[in-house]
PDB file of C-alpha atoms in Angstrom:
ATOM      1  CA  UNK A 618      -6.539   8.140  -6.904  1.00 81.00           C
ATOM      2  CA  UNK A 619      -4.705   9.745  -9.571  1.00 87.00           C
ATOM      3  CA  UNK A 620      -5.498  11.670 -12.558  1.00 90.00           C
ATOM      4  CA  UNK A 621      -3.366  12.211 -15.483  1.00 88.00           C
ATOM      5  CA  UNK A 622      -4.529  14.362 -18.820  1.00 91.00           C
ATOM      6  CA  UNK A 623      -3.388  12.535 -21.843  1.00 92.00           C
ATOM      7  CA  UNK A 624      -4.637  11.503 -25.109  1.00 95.00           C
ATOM      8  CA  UNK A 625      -5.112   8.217 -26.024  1.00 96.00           C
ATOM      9  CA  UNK A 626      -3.958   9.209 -30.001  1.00 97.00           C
ATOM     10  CA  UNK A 627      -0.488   9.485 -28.520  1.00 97.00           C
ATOM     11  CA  UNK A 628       1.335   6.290 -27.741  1.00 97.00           C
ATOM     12  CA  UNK A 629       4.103   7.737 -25.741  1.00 97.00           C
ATOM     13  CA  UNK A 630       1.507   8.858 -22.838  1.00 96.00           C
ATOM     14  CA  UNK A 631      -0.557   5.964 -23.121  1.00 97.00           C
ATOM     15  CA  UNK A 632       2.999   3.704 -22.898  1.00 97.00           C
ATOM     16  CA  UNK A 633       3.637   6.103 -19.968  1.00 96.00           C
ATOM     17  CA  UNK A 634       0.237   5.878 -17.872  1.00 95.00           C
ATOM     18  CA  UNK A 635       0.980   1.407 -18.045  1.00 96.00           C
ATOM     19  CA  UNK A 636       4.522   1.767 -16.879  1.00 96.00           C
ATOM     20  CA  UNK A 637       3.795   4.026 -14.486  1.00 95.00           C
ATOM     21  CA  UNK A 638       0.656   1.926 -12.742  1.00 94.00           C
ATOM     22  CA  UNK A 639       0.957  -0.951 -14.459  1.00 95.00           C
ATOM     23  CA  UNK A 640      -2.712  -2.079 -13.922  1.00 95.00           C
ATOM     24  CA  UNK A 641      -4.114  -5.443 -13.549  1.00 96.00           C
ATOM     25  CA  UNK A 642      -7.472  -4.301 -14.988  1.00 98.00           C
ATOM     26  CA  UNK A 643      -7.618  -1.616 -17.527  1.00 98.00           C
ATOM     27  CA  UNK A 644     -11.289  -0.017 -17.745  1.00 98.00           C
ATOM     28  CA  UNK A 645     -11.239   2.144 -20.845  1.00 98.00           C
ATOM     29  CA  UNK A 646     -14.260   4.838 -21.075  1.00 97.00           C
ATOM     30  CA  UNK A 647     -12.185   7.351 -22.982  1.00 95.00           C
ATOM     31  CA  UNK A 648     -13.595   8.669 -26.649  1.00 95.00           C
ATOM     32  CA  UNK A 649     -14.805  10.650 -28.683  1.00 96.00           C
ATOM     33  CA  UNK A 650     -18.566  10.514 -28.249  1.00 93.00           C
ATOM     34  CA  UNK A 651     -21.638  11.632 -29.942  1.00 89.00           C
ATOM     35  CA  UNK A 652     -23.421  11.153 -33.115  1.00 88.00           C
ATOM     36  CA  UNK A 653     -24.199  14.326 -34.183  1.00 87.00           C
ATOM     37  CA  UNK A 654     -20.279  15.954 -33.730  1.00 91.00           C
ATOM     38  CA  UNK A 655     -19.331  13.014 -35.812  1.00 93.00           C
ATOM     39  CA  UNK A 656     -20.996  14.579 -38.840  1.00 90.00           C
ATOM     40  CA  UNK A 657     -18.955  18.045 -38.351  1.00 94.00           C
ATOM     41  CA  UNK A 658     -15.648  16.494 -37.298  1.00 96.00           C
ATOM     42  CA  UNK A 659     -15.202  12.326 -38.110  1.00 97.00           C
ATOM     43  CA  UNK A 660     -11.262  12.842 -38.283  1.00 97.00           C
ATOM     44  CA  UNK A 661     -11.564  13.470 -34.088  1.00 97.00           C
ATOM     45  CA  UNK A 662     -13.358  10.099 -34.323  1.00 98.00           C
ATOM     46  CA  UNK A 663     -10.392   8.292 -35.850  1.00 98.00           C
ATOM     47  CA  UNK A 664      -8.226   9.884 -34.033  1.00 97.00           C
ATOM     48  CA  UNK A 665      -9.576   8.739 -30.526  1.00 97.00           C
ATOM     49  CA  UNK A 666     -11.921   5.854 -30.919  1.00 98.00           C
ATOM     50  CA  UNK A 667      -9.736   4.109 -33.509  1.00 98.00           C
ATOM     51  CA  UNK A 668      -6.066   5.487 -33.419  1.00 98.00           C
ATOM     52  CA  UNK A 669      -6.649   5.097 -29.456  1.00 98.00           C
ATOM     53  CA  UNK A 670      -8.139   2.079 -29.294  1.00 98.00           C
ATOM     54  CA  UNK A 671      -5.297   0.924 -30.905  1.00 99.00           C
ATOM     55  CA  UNK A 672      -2.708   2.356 -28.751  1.00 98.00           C
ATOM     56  CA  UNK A 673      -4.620   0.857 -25.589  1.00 98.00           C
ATOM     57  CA  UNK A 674      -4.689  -2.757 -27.188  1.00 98.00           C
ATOM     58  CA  UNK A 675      -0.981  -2.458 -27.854  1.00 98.00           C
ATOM     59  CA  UNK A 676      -0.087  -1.394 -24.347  1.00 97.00           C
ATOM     60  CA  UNK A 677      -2.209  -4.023 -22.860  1.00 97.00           C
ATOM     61  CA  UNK A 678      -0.369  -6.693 -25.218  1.00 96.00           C
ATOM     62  CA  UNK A 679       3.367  -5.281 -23.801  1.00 96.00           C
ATOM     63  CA  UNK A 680       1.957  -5.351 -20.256  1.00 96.00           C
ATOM     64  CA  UNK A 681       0.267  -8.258 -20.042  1.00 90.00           C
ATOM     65  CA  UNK A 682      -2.957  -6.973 -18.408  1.00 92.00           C
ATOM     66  CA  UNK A 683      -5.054  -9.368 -16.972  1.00 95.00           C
ATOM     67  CA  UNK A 684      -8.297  -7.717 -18.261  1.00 98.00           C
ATOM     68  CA  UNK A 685      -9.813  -5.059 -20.686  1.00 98.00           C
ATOM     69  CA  UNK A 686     -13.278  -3.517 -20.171  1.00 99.00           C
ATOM     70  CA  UNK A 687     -14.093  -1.183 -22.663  1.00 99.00           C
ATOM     71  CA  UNK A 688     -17.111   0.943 -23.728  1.00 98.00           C
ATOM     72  CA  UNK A 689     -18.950   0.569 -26.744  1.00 98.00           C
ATOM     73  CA  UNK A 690     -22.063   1.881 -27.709  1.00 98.00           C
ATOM     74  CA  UNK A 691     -26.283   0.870 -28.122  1.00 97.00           C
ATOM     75  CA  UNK A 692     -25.334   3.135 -31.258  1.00 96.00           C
ATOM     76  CA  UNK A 693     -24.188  -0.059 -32.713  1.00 97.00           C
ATOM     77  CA  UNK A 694     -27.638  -1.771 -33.597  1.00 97.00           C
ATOM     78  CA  UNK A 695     -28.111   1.351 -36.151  1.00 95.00           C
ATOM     79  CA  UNK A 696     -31.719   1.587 -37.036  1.00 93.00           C
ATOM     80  CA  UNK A 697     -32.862  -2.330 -36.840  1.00 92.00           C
ATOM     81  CA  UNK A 698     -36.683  -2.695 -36.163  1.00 91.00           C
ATOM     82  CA  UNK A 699     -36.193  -5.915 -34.082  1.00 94.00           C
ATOM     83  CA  UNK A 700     -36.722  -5.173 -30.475  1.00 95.00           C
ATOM     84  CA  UNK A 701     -35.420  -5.414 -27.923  1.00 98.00           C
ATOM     85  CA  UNK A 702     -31.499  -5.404 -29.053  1.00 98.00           C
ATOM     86  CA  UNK A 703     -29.676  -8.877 -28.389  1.00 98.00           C
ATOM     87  CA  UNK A 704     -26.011  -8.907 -28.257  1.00 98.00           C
ATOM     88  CA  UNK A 705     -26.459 -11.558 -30.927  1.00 96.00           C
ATOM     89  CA  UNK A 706     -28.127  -9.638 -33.705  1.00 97.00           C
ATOM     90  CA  UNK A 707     -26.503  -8.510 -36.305  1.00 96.00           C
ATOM     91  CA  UNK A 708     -24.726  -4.909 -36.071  1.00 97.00           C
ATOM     92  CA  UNK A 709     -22.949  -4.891 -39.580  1.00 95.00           C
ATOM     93  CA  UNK A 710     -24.817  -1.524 -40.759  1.00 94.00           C
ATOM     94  CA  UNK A 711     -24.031   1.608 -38.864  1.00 94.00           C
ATOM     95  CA  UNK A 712     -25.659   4.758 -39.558  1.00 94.00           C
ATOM     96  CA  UNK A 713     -23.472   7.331 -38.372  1.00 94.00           C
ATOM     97  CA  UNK A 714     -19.299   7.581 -38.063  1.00 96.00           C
ATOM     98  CA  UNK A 715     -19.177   7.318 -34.337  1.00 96.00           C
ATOM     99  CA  UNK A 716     -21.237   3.284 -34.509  1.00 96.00           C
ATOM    100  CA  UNK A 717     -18.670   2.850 -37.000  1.00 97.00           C
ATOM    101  CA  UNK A 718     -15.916   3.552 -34.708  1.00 98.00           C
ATOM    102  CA  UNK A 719     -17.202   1.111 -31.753  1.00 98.00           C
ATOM    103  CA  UNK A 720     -18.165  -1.376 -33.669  1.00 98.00           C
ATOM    104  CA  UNK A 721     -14.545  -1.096 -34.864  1.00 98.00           C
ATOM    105  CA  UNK A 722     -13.369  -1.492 -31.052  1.00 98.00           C
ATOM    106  CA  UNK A 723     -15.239  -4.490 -30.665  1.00 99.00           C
ATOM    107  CA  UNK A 724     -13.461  -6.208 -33.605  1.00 98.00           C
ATOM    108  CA  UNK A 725     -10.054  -5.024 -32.597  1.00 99.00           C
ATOM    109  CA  UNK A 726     -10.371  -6.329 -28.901  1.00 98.00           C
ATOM    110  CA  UNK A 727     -11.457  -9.708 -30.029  1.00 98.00           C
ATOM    111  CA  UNK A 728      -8.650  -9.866 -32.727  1.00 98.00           C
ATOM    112  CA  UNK A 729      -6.899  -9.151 -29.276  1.00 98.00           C
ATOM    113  CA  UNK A 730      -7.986 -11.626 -27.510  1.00 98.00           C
ATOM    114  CA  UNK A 731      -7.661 -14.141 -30.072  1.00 98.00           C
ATOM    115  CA  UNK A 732      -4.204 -13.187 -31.001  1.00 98.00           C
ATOM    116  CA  UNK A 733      -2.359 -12.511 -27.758  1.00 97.00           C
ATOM    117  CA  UNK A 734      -5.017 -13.796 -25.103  1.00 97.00           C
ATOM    118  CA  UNK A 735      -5.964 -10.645 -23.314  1.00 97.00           C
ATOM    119  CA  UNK A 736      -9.177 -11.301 -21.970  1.00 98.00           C
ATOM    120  CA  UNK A 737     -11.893  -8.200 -22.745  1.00 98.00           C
ATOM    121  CA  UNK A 738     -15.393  -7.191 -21.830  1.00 99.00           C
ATOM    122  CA  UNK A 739     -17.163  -4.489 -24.178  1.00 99.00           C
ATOM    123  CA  UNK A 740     -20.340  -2.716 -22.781  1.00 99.00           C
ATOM    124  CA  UNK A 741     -22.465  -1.245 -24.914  1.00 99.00           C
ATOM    125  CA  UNK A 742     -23.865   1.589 -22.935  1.00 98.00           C
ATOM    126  CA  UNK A 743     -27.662   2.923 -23.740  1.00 98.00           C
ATOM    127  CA  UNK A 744     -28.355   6.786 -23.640  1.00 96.00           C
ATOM    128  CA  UNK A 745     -26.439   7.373 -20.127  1.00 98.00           C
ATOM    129  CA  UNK A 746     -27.598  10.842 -18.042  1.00 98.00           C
ATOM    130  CA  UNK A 747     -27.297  11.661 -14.818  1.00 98.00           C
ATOM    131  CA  UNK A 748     -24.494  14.448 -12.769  1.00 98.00           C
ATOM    132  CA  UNK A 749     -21.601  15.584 -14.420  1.00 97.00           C
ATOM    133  CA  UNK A 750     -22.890  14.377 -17.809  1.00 96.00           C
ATOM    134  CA  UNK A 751     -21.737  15.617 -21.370  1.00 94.00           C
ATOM    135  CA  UNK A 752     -23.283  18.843 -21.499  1.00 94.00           C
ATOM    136  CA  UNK A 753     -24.486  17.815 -25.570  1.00 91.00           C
ATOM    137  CA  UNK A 754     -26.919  15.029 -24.458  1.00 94.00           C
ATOM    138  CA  UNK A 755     -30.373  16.087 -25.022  1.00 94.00           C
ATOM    139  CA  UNK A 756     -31.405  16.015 -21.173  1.00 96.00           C
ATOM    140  CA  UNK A 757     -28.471  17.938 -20.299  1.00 98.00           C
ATOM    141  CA  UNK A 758     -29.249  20.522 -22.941  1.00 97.00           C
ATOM    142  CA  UNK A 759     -33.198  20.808 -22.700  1.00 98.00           C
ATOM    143  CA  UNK A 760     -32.660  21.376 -18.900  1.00 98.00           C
ATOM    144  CA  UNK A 761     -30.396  24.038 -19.638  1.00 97.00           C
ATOM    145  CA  UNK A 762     -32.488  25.730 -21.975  1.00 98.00           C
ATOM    146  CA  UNK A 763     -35.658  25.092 -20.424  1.00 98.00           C
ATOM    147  CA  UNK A 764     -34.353  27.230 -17.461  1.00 98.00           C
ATOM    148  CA  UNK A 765     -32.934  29.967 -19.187  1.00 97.00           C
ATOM    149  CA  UNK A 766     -36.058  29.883 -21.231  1.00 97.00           C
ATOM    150  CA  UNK A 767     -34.657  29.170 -24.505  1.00 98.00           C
ATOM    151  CA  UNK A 768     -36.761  26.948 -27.391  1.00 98.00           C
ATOM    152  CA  UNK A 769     -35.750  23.127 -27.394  1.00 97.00           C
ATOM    153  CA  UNK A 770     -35.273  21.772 -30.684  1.00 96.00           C
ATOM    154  CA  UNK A 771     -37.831  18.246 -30.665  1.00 96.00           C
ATOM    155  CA  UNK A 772     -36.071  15.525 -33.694  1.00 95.00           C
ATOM    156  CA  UNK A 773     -38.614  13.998 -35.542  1.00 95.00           C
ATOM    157  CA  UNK A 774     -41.445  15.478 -34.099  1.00 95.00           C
ATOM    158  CA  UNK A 775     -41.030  13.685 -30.092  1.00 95.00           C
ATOM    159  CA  UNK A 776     -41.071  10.392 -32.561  1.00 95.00           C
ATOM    160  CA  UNK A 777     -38.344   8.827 -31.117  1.00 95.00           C
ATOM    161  CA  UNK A 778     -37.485   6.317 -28.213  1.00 96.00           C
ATOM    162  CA  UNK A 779     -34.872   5.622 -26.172  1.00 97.00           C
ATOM    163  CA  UNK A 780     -33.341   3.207 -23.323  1.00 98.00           C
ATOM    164  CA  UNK A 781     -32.525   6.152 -20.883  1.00 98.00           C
ATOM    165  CA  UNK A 782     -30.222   4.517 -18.277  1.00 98.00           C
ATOM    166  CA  UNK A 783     -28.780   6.357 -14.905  1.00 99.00           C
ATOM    167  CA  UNK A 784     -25.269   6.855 -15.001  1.00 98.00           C
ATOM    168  CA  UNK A 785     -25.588   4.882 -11.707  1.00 98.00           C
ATOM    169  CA  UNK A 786     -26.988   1.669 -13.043  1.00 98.00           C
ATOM    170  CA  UNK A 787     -24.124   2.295 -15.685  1.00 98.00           C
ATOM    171  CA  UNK A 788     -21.233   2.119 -12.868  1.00 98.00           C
ATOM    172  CA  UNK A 789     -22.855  -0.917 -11.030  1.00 98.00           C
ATOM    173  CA  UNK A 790     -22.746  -2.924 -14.344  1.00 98.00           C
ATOM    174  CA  UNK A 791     -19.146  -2.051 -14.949  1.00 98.00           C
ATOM    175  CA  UNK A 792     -17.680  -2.548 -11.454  1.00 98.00           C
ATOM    176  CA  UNK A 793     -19.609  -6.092 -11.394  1.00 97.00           C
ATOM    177  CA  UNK A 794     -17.720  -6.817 -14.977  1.00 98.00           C
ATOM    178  CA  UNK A 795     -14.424  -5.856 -14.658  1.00 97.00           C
ATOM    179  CA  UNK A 796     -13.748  -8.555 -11.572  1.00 96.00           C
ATOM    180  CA  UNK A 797     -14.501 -11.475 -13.278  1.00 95.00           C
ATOM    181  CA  UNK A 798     -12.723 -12.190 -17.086  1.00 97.00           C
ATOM    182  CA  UNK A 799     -15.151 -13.870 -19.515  1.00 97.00           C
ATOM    183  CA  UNK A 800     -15.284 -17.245 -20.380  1.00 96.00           C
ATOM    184  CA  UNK A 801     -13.461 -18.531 -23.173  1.00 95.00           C
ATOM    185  CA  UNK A 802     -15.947 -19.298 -26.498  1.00 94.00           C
ATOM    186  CA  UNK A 803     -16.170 -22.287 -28.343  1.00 94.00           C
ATOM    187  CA  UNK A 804     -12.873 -21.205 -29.936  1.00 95.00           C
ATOM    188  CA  UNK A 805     -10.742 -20.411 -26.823  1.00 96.00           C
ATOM    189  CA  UNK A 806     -11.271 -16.821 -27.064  1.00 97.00           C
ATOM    190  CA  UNK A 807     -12.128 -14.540 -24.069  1.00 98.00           C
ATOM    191  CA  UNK A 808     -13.999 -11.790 -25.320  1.00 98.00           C
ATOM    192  CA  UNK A 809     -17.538 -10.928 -24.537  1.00 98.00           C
ATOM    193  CA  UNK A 810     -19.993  -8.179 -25.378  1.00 99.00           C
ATOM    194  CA  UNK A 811     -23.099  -6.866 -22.954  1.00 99.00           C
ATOM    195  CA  UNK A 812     -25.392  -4.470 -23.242  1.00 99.00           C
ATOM    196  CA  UNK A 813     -26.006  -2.276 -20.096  1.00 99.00           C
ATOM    197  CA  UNK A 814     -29.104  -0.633 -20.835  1.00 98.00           C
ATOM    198  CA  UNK A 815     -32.666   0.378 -18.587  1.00 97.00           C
ATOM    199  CA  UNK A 816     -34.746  -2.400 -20.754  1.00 96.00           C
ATOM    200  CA  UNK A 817     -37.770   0.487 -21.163  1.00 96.00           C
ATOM    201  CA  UNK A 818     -37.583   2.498 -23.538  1.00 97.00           C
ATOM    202  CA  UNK A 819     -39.250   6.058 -23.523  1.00 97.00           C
ATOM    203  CA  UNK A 820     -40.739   8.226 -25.642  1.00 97.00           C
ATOM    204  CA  UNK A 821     -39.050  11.502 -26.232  1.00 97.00           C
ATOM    205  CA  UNK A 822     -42.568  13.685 -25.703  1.00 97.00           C
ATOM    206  CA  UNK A 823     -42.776  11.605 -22.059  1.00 97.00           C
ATOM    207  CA  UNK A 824     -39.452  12.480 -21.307  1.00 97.00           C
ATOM    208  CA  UNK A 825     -39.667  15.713 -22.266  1.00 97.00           C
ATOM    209  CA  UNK A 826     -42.950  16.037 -20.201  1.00 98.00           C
ATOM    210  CA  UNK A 827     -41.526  14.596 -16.978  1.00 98.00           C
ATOM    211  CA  UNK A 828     -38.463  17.021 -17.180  1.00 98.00           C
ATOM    212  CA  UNK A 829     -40.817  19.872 -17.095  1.00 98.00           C
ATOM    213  CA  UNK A 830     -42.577  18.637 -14.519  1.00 98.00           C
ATOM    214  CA  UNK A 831     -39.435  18.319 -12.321  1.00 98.00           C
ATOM    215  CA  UNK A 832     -38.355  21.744 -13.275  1.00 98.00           C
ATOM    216  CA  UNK A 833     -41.916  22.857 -13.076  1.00 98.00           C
ATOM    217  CA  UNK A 834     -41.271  25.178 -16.164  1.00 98.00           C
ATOM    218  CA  UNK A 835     -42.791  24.300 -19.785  1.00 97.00           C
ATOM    219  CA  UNK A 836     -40.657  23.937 -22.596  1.00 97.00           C
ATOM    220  CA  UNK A 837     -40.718  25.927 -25.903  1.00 97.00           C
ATOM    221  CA  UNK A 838     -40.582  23.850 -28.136  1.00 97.00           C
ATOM    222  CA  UNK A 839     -39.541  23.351 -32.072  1.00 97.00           C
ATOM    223  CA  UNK A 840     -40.653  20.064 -34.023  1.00 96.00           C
ATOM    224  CA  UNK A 841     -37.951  19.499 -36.640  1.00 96.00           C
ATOM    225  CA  UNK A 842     -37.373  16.423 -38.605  1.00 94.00           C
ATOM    226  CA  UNK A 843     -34.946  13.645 -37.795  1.00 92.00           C
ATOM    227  CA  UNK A 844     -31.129  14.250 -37.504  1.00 87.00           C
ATOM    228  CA  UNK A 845     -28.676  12.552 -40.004  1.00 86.00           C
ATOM    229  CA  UNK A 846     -27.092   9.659 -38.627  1.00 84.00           C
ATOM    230  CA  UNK A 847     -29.783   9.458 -35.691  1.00 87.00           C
ATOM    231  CA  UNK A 848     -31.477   6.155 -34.669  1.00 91.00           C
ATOM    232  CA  UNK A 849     -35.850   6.081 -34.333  1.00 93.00           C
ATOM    233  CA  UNK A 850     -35.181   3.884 -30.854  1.00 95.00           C
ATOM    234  CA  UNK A 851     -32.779   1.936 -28.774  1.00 96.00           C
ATOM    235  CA  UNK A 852     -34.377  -0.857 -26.635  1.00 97.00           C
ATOM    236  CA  UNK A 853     -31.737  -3.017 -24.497  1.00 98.00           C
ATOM    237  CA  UNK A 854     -32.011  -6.889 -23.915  1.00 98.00           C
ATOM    238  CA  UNK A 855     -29.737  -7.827 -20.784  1.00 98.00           C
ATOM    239  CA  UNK A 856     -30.791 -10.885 -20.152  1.00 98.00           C
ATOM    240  CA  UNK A 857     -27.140 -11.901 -20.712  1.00 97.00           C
ATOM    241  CA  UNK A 858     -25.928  -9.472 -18.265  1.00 98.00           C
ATOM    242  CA  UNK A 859     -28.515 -10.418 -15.412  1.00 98.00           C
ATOM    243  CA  UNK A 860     -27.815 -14.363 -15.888  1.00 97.00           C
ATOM    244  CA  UNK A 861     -23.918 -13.572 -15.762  1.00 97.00           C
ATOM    245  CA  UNK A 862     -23.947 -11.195 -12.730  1.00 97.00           C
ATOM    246  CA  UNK A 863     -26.947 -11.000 -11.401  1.00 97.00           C
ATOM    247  CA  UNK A 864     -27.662  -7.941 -12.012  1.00 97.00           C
ATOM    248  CA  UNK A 865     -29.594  -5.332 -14.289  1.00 96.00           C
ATOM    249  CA  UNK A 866     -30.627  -1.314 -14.408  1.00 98.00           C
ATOM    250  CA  UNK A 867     -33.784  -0.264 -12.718  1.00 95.00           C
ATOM    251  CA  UNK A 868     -33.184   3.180 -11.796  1.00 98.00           C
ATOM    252  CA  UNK A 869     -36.929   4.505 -13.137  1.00 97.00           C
ATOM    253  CA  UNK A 870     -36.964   7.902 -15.361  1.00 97.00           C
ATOM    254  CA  UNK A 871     -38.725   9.713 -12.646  1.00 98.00           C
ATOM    255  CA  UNK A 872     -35.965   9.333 -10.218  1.00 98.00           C
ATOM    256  CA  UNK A 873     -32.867   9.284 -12.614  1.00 98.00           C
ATOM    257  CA  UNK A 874     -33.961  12.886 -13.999  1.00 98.00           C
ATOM    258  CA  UNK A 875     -35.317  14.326 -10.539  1.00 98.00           C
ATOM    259  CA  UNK A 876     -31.353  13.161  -9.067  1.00 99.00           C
ATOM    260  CA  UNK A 877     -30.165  15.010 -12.117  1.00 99.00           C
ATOM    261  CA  UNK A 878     -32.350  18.523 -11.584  1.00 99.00           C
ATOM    262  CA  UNK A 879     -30.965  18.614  -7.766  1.00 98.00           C
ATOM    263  CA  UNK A 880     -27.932  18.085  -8.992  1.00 99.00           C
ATOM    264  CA  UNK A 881     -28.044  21.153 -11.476  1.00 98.00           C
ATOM    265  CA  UNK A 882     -29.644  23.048  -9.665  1.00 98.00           C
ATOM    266  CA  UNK A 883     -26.842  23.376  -7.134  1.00 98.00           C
ATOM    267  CA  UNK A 884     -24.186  22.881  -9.681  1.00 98.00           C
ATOM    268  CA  UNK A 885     -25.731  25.957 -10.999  1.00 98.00           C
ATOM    269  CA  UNK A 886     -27.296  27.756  -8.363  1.00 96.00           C
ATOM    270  CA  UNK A 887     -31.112  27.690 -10.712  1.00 94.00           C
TER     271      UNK A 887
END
């Protein structure tokens, strides 16, 4: 194992990182993330998702990788009504900067792959949480302020649902993608798209509820109206991804959040 800081906005360390290891399967989970932050600062969004993608694809092309995974994002589907989300539907109307910017990465791999044959696998990942998460995810941030006793601010009144999926279930789907390349379409190209998602989505109020259960505090709470750029639910289909691989989340919201508390708890000392 080796880690290197870098950013993927500058060419010369991303041209440095394939020379050095020159990898036979490149696994990029690198961005900028978050819908909110995209609102205060889209340039950082550019800058990484899109000026980085870019630099990745063109290192892969020069090194001749045998296989891009990449991560993309349920934040694609925008706010569709049709339920559960199929990798099929259409995702042509983002609602926030940050969708923008993966739906972007999905076009540019395929171009990829249709241009110079680099075979690539995009993921689009459903409302991950678990350990060592991004400390701006709502789970991560009620639990902080439920224990220091701090009010929680609740978007659009606990009206909202989402596809909460353990950051466990998350690695398990990518380690069984990036070993096999996808199959080539109808028109010789080998790019595919998956989403990795729990397939039950829950309502904010519940999941709010079974956190302070956990904890065994109660929450203050403040009922505010929906974010800009915010989605009213994210619901995966992976039906694709369980016929390919055999294989689909199932970690329960019970269990995924009380793995998380012990883990804060002594990350902490709470």
């Amino acid at each position: 194992f080796s880690f290197s800081i870098g950013d993927l906005a500058d060419e010369k360390a991303v041209e440095t990182i394939f020379t050095e290891f020159e990898p036979d399967i490149f696994v990029n989970l690198a961005a900028q993330a978050g819908v909110r932050y995209s609102l205060e600062n889209p340039k950082a969004y550019i800058d990484s998702n899109v000026v980085g993608f870019f630099n990745v694809l063109e290192a892969l092309r020069k090194h001749k990788v045998c296989h891009l995974v990449y991560a993309s994002s349920s934040s694609v589907y925008g706010n569709q009504e049709k339920t559960p989300f199929s990798v099929t539907d259409n995702v042509d109307n983002p609602v926030s900067l940050y969708a923008a910017t993966k739906k972007t990465n999905e076009l540019m791999a395929y171009t990829y792959s249709h241009l110079y044959g680099i075979p690539s696998t995009g993921l689009r990942f459903f409302t991950v949480y678990g350990p060592f998460g991004r400390p701006d995810m709502a789970y991560y941030s009620f639990t902080n302020r439920i224990f220091k006793g701090e009010t929680i601010k609740v978007f659009n009144h606990g009206d909202l649902y989402r596809d909460f999926t353990y950051i466990d279930d998350i690695i398990e789907g990518v380690v069984n993608v990036m070993y096999s390349q996808p199959k080539a379409d109808e028109k010789g190209v080998q790019h595919k798209v998956y989403n990795i998602g729990n397939n039950k989505p829950v309502n904010l109020l519940l999941f709010i509820e079974t956190l302070e259960r956990i904890i065994g505090i109660e929450a203050k709470k403040e009922f505010v109206p929906m974010q800009k750029g915010d989605v009213y639910q994210t619901y995966a289909d992976v039906s694709d991804l369980e016929r390919d691989f055999g294989f689909r989340p199932d970690t329960p919201i019970e269990e995924g959040l009380g793995k998380f508390v012990d883990w804060y708890r002594e990350y902490y000392n709470v």
